[in-house]
Coordinates of C-alpha atoms and ligand atoms in Angstrom, one line a residue:
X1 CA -199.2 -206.9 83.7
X2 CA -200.7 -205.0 86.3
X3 CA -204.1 -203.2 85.6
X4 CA -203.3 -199.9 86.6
X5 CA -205.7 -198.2 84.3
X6 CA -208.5 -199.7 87.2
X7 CA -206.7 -198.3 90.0
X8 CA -205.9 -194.5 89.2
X9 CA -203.4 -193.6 92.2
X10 CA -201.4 -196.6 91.2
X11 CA -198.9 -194.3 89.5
X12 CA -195.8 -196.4 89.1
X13 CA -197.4 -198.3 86.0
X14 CA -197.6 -194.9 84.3
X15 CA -193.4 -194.9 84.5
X16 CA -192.5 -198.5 83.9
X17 CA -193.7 -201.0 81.5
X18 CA -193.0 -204.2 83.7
X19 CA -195.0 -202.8 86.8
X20 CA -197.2 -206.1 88.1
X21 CA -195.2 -208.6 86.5
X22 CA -194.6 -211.5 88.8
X23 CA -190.9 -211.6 88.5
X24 CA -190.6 -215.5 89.4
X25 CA -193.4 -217.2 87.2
X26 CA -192.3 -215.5 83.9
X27 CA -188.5 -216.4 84.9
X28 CA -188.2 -220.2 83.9
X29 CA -184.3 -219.4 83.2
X30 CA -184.0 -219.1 87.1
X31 CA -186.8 -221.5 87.9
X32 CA -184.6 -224.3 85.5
X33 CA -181.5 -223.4 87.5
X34 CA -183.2 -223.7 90.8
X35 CA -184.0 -227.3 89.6
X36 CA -181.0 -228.4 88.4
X37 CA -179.0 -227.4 91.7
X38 CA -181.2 -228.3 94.3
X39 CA -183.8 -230.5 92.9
X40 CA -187.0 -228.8 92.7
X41 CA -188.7 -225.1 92.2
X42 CA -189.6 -223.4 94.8
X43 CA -192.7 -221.7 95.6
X44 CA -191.5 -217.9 95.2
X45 CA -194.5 -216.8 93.4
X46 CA -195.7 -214.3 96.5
X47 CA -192.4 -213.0 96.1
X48 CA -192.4 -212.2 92.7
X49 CA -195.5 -210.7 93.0
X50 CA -194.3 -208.6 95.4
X51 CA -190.9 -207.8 93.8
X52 CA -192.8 -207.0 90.7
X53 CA -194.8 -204.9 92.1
X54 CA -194.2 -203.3 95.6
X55 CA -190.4 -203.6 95.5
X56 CA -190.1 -202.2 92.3
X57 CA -192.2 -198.8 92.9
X58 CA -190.9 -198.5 96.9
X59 CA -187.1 -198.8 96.3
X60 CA -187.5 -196.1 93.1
X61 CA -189.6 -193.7 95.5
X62 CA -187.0 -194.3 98.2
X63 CA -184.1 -193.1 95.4
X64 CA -185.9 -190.6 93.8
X65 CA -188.0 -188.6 96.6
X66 CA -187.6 -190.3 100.4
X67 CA -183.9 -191.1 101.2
X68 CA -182.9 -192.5 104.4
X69 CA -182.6 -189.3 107.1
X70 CA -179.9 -189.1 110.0
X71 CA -181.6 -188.5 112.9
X72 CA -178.8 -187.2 115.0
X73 CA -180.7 -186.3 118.0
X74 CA -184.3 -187.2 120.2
X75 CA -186.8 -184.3 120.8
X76 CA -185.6 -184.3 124.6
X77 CA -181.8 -183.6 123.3
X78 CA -180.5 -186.9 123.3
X79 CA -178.0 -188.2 121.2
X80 CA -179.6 -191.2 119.3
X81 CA -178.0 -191.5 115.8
X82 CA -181.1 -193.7 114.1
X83 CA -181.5 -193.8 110.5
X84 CA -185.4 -192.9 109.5
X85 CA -186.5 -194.9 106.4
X86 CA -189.4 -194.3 105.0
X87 CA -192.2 -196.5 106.6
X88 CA -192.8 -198.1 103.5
X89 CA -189.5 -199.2 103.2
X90 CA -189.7 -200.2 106.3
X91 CA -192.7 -202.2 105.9
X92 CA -191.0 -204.0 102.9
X93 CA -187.9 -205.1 104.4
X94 CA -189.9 -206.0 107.5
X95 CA -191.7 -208.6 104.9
X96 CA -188.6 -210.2 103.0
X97 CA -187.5 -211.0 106.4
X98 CA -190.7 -212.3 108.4
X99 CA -193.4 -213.2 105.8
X100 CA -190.8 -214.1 102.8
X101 CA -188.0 -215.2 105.5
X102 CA -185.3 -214.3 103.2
X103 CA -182.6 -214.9 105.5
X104 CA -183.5 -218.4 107.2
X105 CA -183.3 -221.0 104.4
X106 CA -179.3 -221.8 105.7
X107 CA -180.7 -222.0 109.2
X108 CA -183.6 -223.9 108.5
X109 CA -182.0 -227.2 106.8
X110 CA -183.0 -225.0 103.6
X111 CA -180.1 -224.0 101.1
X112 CA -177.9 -220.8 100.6
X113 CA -179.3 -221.3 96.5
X114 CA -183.0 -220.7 98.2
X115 CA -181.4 -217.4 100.2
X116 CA -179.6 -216.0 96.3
X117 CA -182.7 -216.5 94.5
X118 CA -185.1 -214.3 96.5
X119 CA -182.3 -212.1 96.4
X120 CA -182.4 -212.2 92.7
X121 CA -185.8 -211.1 92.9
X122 CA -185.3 -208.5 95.6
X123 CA -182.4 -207.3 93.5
X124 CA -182.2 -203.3 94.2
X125 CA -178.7 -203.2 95.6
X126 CA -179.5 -200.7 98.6
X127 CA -182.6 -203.1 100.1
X128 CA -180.3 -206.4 99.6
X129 CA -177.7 -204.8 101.1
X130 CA -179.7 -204.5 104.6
X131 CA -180.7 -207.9 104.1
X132 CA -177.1 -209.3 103.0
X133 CA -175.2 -207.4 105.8
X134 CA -177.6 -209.1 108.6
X135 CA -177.5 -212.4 107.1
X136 CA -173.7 -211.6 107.2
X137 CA -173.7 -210.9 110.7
X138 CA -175.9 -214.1 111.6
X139 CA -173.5 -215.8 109.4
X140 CA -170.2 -214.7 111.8
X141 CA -172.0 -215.2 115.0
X142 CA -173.6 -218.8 114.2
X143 CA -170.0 -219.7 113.1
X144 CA -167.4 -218.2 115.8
X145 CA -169.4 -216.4 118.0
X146 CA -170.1 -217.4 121.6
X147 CA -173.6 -217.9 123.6
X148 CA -174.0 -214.6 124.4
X149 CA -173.2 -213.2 120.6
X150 CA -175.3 -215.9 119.3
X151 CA -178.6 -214.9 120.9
X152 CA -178.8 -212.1 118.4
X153 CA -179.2 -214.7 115.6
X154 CA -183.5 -215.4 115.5
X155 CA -183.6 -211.7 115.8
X156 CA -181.3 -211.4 112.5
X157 CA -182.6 -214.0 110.7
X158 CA -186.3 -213.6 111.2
X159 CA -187.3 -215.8 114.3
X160 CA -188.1 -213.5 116.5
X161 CA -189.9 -210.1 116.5
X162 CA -188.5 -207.4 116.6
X163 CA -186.0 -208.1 114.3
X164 CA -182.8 -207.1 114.6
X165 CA -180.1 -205.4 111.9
X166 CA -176.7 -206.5 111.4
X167 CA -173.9 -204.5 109.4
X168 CA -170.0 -205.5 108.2
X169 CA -168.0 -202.1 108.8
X170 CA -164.0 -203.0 107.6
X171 CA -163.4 -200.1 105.6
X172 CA -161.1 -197.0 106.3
X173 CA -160.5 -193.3 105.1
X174 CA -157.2 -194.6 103.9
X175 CA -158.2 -197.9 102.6
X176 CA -160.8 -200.1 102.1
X177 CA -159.0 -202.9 99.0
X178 CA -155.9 -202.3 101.6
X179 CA -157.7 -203.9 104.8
X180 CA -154.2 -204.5 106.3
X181 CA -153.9 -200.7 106.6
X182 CA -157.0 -200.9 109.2
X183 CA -155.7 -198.4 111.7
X184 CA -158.7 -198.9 114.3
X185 CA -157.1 -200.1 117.6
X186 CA -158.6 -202.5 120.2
X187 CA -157.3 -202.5 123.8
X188 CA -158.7 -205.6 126.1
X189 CA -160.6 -204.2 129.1
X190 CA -161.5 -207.3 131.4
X191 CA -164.1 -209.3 129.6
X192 CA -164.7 -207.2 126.9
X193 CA -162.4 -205.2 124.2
X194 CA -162.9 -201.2 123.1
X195 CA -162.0 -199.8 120.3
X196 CA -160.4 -196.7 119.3
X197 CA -161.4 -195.5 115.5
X198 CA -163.4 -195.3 112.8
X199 CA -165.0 -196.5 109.5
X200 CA -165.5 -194.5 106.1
X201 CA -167.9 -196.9 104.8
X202 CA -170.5 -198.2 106.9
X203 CA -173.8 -199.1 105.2
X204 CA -176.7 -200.4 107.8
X205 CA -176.0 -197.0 110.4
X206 CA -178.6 -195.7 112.3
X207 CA -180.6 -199.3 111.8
X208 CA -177.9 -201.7 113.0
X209 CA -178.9 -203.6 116.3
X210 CA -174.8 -205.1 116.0
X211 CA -172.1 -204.8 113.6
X212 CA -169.4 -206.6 112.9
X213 CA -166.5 -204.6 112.5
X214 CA -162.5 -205.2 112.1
X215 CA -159.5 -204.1 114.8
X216 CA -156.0 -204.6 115.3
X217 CA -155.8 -205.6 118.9
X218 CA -153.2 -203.3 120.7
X219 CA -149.7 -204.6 120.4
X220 CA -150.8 -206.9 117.3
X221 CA -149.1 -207.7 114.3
X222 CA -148.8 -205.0 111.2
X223 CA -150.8 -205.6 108.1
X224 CA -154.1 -207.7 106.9
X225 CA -153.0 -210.6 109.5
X226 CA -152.9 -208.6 112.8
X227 CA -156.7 -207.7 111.9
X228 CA -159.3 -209.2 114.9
X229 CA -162.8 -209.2 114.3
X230 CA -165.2 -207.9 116.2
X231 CA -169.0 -207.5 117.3
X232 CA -170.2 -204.4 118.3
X233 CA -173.7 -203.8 119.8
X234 CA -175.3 -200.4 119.3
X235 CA -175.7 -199.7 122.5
X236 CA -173.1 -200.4 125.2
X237 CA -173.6 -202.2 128.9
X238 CA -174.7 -199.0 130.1
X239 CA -177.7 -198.9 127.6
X240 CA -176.2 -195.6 126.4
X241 CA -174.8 -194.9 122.4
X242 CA -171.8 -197.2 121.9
X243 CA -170.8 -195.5 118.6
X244 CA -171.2 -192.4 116.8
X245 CA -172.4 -192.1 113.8
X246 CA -170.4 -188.8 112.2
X247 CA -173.0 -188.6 109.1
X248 CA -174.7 -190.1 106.2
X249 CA -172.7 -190.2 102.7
X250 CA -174.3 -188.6 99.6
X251 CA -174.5 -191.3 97.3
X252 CA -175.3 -191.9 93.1
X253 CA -176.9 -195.3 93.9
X254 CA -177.9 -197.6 96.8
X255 CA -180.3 -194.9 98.7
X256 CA -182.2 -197.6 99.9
X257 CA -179.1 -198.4 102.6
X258 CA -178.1 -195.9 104.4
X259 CA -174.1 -195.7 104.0
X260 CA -172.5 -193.5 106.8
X261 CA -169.0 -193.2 108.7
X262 CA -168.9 -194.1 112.3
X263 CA -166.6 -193.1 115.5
X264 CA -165.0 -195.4 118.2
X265 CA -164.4 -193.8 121.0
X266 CA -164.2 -196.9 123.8
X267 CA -167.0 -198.3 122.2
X268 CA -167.0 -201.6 124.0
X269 CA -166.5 -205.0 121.4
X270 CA -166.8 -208.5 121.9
X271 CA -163.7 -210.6 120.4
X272 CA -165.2 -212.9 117.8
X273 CA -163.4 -216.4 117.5
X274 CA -159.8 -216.3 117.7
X275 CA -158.0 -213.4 118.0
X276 CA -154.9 -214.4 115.0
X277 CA -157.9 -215.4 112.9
X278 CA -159.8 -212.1 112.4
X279 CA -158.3 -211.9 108.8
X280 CA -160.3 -215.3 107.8
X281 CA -163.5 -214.3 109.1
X282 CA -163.6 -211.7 107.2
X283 CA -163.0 -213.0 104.2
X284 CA -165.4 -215.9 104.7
X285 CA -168.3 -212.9 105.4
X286 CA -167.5 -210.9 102.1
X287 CA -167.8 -214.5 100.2
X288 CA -171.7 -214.5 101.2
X289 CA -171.5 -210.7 100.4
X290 CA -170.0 -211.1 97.4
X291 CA -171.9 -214.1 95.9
X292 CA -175.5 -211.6 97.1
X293 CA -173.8 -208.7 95.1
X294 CA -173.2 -211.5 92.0
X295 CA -176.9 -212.3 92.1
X296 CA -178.1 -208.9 92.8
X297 CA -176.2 -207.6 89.7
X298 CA -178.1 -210.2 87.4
X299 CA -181.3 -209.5 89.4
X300 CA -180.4 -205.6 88.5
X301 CA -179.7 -206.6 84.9
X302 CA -182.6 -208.7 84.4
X303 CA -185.2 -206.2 85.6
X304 CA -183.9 -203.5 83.3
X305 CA -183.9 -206.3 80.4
X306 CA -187.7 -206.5 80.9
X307 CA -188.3 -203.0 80.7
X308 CA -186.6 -202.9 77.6
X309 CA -188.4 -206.1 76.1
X310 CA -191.4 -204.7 77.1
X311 CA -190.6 -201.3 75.7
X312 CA -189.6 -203.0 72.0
X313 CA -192.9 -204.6 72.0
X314 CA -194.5 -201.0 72.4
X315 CA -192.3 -198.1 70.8
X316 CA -192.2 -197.8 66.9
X317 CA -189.6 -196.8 64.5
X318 CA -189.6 -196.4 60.8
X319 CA -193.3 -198.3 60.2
X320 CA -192.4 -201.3 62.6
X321 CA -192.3 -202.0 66.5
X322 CA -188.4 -202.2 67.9
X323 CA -188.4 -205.5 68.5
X324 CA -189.0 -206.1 64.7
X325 CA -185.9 -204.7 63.9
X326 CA -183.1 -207.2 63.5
X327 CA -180.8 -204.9 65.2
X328 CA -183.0 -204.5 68.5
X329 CA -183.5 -208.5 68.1
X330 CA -180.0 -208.6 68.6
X331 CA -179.6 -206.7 71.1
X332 CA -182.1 -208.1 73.0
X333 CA -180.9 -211.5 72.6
X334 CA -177.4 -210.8 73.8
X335 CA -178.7 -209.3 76.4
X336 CA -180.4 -212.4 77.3
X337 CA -177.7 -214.8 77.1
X338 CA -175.5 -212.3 79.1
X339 CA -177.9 -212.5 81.8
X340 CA -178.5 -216.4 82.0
X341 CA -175.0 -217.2 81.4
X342 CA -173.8 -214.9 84.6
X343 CA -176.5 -216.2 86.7
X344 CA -175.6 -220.1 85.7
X345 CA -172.3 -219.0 87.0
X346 CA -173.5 -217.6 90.0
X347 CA -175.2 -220.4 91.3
X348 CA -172.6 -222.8 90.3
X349 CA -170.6 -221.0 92.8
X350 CA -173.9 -220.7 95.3
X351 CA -173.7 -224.6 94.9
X352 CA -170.3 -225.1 95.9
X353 CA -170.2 -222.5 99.1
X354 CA -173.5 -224.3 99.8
X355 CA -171.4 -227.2 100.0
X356 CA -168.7 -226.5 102.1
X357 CA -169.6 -223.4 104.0
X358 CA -169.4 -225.4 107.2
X359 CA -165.9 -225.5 107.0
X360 CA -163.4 -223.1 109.3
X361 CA -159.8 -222.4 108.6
X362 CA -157.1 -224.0 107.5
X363 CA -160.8 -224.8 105.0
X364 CA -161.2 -227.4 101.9
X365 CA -160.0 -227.6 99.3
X366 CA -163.8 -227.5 98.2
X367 CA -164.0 -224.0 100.1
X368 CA -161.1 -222.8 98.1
X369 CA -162.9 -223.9 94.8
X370 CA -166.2 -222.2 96.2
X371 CA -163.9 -219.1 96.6
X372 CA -162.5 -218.6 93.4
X373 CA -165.8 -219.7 91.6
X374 CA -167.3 -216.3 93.9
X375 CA -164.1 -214.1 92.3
X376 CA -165.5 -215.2 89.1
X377 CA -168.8 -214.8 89.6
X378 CA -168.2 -211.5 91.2
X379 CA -166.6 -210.3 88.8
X380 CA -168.2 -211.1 85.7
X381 CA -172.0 -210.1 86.9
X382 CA -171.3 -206.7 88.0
X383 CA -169.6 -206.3 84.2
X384 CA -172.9 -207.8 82.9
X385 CA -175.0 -205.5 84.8
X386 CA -173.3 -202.8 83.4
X387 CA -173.7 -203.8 79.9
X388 CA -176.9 -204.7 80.3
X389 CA -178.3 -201.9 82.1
X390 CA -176.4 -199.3 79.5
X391 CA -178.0 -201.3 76.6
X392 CA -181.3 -200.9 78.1
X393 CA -181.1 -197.0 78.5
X394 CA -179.7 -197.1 74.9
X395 CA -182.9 -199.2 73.7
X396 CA -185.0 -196.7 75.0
X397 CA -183.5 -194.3 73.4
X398 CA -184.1 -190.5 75.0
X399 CA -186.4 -191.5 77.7
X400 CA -184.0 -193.5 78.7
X401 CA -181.7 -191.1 79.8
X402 CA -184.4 -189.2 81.4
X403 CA -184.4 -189.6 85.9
X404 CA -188.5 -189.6 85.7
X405 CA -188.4 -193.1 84.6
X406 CA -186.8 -196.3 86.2
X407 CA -184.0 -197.3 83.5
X408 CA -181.1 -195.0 84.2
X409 CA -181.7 -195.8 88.0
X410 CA -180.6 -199.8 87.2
X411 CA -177.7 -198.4 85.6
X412 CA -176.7 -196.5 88.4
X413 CA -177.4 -199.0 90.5
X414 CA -175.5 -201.9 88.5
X415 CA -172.4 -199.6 89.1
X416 CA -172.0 -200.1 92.7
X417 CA -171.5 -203.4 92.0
X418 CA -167.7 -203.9 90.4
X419 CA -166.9 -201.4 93.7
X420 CA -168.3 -202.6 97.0
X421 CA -166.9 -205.9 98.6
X422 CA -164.1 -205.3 96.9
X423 CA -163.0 -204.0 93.3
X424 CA -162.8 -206.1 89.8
X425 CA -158.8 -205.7 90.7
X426 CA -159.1 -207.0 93.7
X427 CA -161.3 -210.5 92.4
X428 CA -158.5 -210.7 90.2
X429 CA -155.7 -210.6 92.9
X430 CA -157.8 -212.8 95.1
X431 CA -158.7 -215.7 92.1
X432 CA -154.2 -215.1 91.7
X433 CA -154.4 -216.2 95.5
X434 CA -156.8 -219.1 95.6
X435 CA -154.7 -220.3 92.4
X436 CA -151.1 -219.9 93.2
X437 CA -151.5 -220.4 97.3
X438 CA -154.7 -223.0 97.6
X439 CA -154.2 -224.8 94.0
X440 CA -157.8 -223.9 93.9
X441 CA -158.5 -223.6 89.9
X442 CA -157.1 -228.0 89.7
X443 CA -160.2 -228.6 92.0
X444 CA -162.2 -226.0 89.4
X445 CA -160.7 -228.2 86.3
X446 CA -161.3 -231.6 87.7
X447 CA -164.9 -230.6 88.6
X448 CA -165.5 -229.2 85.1
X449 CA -163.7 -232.3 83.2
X450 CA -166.3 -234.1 84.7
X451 CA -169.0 -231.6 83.4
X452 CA -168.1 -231.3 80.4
X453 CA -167.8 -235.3 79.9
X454 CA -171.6 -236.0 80.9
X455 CA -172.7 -233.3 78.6
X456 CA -174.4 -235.0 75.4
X457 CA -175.7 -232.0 73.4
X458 CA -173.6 -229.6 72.6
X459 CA -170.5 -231.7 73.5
X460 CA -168.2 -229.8 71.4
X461 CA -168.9 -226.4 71.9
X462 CA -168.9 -227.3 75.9
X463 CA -165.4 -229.0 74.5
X464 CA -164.7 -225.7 73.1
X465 CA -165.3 -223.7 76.5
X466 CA -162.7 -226.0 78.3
X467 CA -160.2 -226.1 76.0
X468 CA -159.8 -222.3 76.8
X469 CA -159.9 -222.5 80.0
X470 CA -157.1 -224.9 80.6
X471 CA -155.2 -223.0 77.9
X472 CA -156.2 -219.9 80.3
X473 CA -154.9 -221.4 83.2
X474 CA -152.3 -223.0 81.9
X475 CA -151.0 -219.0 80.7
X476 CA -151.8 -217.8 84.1
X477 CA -149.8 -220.3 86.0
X478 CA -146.7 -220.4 83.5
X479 CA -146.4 -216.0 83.7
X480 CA -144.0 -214.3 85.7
X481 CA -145.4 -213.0 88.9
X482 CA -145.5 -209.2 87.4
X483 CA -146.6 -210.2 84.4
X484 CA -149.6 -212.7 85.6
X485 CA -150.5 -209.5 88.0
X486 CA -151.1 -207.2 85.1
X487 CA -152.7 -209.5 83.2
X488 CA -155.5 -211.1 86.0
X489 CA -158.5 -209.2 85.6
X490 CA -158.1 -210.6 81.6
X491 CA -157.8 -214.0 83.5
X492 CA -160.8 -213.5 85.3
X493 CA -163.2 -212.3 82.9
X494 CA -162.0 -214.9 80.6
X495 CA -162.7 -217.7 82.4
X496 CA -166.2 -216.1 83.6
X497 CA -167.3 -216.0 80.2
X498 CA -166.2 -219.5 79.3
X499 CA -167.4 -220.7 82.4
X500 CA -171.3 -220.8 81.8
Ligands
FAD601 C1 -172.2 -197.2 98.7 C2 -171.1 -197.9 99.4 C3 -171.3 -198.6 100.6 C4 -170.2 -199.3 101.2 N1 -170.5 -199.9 102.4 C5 -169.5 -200.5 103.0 C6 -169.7 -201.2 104.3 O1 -170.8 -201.3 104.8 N2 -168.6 -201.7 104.9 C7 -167.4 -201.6 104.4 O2 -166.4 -202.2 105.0 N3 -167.1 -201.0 103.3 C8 -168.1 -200.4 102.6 N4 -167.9 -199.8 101.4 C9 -166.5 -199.6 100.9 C10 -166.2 -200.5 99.7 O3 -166.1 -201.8 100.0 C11 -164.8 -199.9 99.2 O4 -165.1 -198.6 98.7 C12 -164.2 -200.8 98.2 O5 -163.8 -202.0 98.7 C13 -163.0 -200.1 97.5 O6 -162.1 -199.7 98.5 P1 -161.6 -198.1 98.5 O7 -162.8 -197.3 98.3 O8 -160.8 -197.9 99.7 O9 -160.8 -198.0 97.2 P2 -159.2 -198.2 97.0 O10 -158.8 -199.4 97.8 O11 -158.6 -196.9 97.3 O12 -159.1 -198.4 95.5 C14 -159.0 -197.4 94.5 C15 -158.7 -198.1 93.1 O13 -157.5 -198.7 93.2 C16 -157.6 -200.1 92.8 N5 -156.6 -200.9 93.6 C17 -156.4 -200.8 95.0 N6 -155.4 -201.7 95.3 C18 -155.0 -202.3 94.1 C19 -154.0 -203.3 93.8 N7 -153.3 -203.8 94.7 N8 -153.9 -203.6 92.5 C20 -154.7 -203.1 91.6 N9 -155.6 -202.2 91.8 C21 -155.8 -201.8 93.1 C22 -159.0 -200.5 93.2 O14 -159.4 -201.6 92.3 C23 -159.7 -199.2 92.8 O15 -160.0 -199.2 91.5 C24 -168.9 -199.2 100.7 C25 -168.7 -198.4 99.5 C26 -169.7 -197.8 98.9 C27 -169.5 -197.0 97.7

């Protein structure tokens, strides 16, 4: 714990009870998982220091008193459309990505597992979310993109100062589950492509160096297929503004990120991979987003766990501490298992992307497994978060509720996280696809047969857990199509809580 007492303008400690914890060393759950998938534990301990500590106080000033500022215009009348963060903020996410290198492990013969932990750590949704969009980017451009797109990459990951800011902007006004209804339009001029639209949802604006961003080239096909993907610098061959950014949204959580809409008007784009494949691309960048907002809903979870712990151990009621009443115990506990069991999930499926994220369409039947383990995953962390950060405003009873302290921030914050990169409904119809289209859950029973058949203790409850899942999947393939529709998001949170 920290000593705040010493230091009398070190505020935060006065508002939250796990202020100075280092995050990593107390967390032998996540240290044990880090062993068992890759083989040894790193040494995260500056980060959890720091995530403890700094991150903790920053991103909850950032929510509460310094949000992210459009500045629409330069003092000489220019239009400029940066994003101010505060300079602490700043300062931090400058540090995940140089000092802590958050985004390089991938690049760097590291592992994708090494990327999700710090993540864990980092957890606040908004600041992860400016890391995960510009790992996303680095991701598209090391993958498809050509020489000239790929020189942005040591600036995104880290390599090379200053660094640079990627973002992922698919959403529209009238659609963002509906990506097929994409109405931006891209019209080929010589060498390079410009597009005519705009996005409704854009987080990274006003920081973004280059975003990725989807387009139905002129003349293309209707629907999700037609969709090309695109990068789009923020400033054009000219050097002048190659986007507008209309303004920033008001938001309930995620103030870290700024989260803005953004015009097209020619904006000049540069055609990433193939033009019929755009639709594949994308999906292969939400499955990094979507396995960072799995691990950043248990890291959400898990910091608001603490503060309750740590709260029981303090507050009394009726002649004994909390957390000697059996009720509290249990509540405590199941908050516990929640947590660990979601984040053994999540990097099971970490493990398998890690594993096969090389691969490029038609993909793997590995890739496909990797896939519907990240539905799952997706899915049943950003429930988890919920539950957990509810139950932790409900074990601190009043205060709780009260915006001067952290805990109802990490429940606003766990709520973004059954919403963005796609909706519970939208895992569930996606886990239908990778099922019924890629046979994707017979690689995901084969795998866990094997599992299950090297596991000595606690053979039969593990014995249990599969016999549910086959019986699961065994209902979901043998429904008609309506019916297996209405019932998939039952699918899907059933099999992520037998999974773990
Ligand atoms: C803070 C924030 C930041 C964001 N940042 C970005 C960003 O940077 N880039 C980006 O591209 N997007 C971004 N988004 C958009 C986000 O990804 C979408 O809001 C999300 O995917 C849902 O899409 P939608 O809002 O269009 O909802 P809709 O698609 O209109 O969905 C409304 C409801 O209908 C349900 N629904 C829709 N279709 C079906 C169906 N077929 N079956 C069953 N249910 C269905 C959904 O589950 C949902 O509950 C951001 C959103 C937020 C809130």
């Amino acid at each position: 714990m920290s000593n705040y007492l010493e230091n009398n303008i070190d505020v935060y400690g006065f508002l939250s009870n796990i202020y100075g914890m280092n995050v990593y060393d107390i967390d032998k759950p996540l240290q044990r998982f880090l062993q068992y998938f890759i083989g040894k534990v790193p040494s995260f301990s500056e980060l959890g220091i720091f995530a403890g500590r700094d991150l903790l106080e920053i991103t909850d000033y950032v929510d509460k008193v310094s949000r992210p500022r459009h500045i629409m215009w330069d003092i000489n009348g220019n239009r400029v459309d940066r994003v101010w963060l505060n300079p602490v903020e700043r300062w931090a996410i400058e540090k995940l990505v140089l000092d802590f290198g958050i985004n390089k492990p991938p690049y760097h013969g590291g592992s994708w597992h090494e990327h999700y932990a710090m993540g864990f750590l980092v957890s606040d949704p908004g600041l992860y979310c400016i890391i995960t969009i510009t790992i996303q980017t680095a991701y598209a451009l090391y993958k498809y993109g050509n020489d000239e797109l790929r020189r942005y990459i040591p600036r995104l990951i880290g390599d090379e100062r200053p660094i640079n800011f990627g973002a992922t902007w698919f959403t529209e006004v009238q659609g963002g589950s509906d990506l097929g209804a994409n109405a931006t339009i891209a019209k080929r001029d010589g060498d390079l492509w410009r597009l005519y639209g705009d996005k409704y949802f854009a987080s990274g604006v006003g920081l973004a160096d280059i975003a990725l961003t989807s387009a139905r080239p002129e003349g293309g096909r209707a629907g999700a297929k037609g969709l090309a993907l695109f990068a789009v610098p923020r400033l054009n061959s000219k050097g002048d503004l190659n986007f507008i950014v209309r303004r920033l949204k008001e938001k309930s959580g995620t103030n870290s990120v700024p989260t803005g809409e953004v015009e097209f008007h020619g904006t000049e784009a540069y055609l990433i991979g193939d033009l019929s494949n755009g639709i594949y691309y994308i999906m292969e960048d939400l499955m990094v987003s979507r396995l960072a907002n799995a691990i950043g809903a248990v890291g959400v979870a898990r910091k608001a766990y603490l503060e309750a712990y740590e709260y029981a151990n303090k507050r009394s009621a009726f002649g004994k501490l909390l957390i000697e009443h059996p009720l509290v115990i249990r509540d405590l506990m199941d908050m516990e298992v929640t947590i660990e069991g979601a984040t053994a999930l999540v990097f099971k499926a970490v493990n398998e992307f890690d594993k096969s994220w090389r691969d490029k369409p038609p993909y793997s039947e590995h890739y496909h497994y990797a896939r519907l383990l990240t539905h799952i995953a997706k899915n049943v962390t950003a429930d988890a978060a919920a539950y957990v950060t509810r139950l932790a405003m409900e074990l601190h009873g009043g205060i709780g509720f009260l915006s001067e302290y952290p805990i109802e921030r990490w429940h606003r914050e766990a709520l973004i996280t059954p919403i963005w990169e796609g909706t519970s409904n939208i895992q569930a119809l996606d886990m239908l696809e990778a099922m019924t289209k890629k046979n994707a859950h017979i690689a995901m029973l084969n795998d866990l047969e094997n599992i299950v058949a090297e596991i000595k203790a606690y053979h039969n409850t593990a014995e249990a857990a599969m016999n549910v899942i086959r019986s699961t999947l065994q209902t979901a393939t043998s429904l008609s199509p309506l019916e297996v529709e209405f019932r998939a998001k039952d699918i899907l949170s059933l099999l992520g809580m037998q999974l773990p």
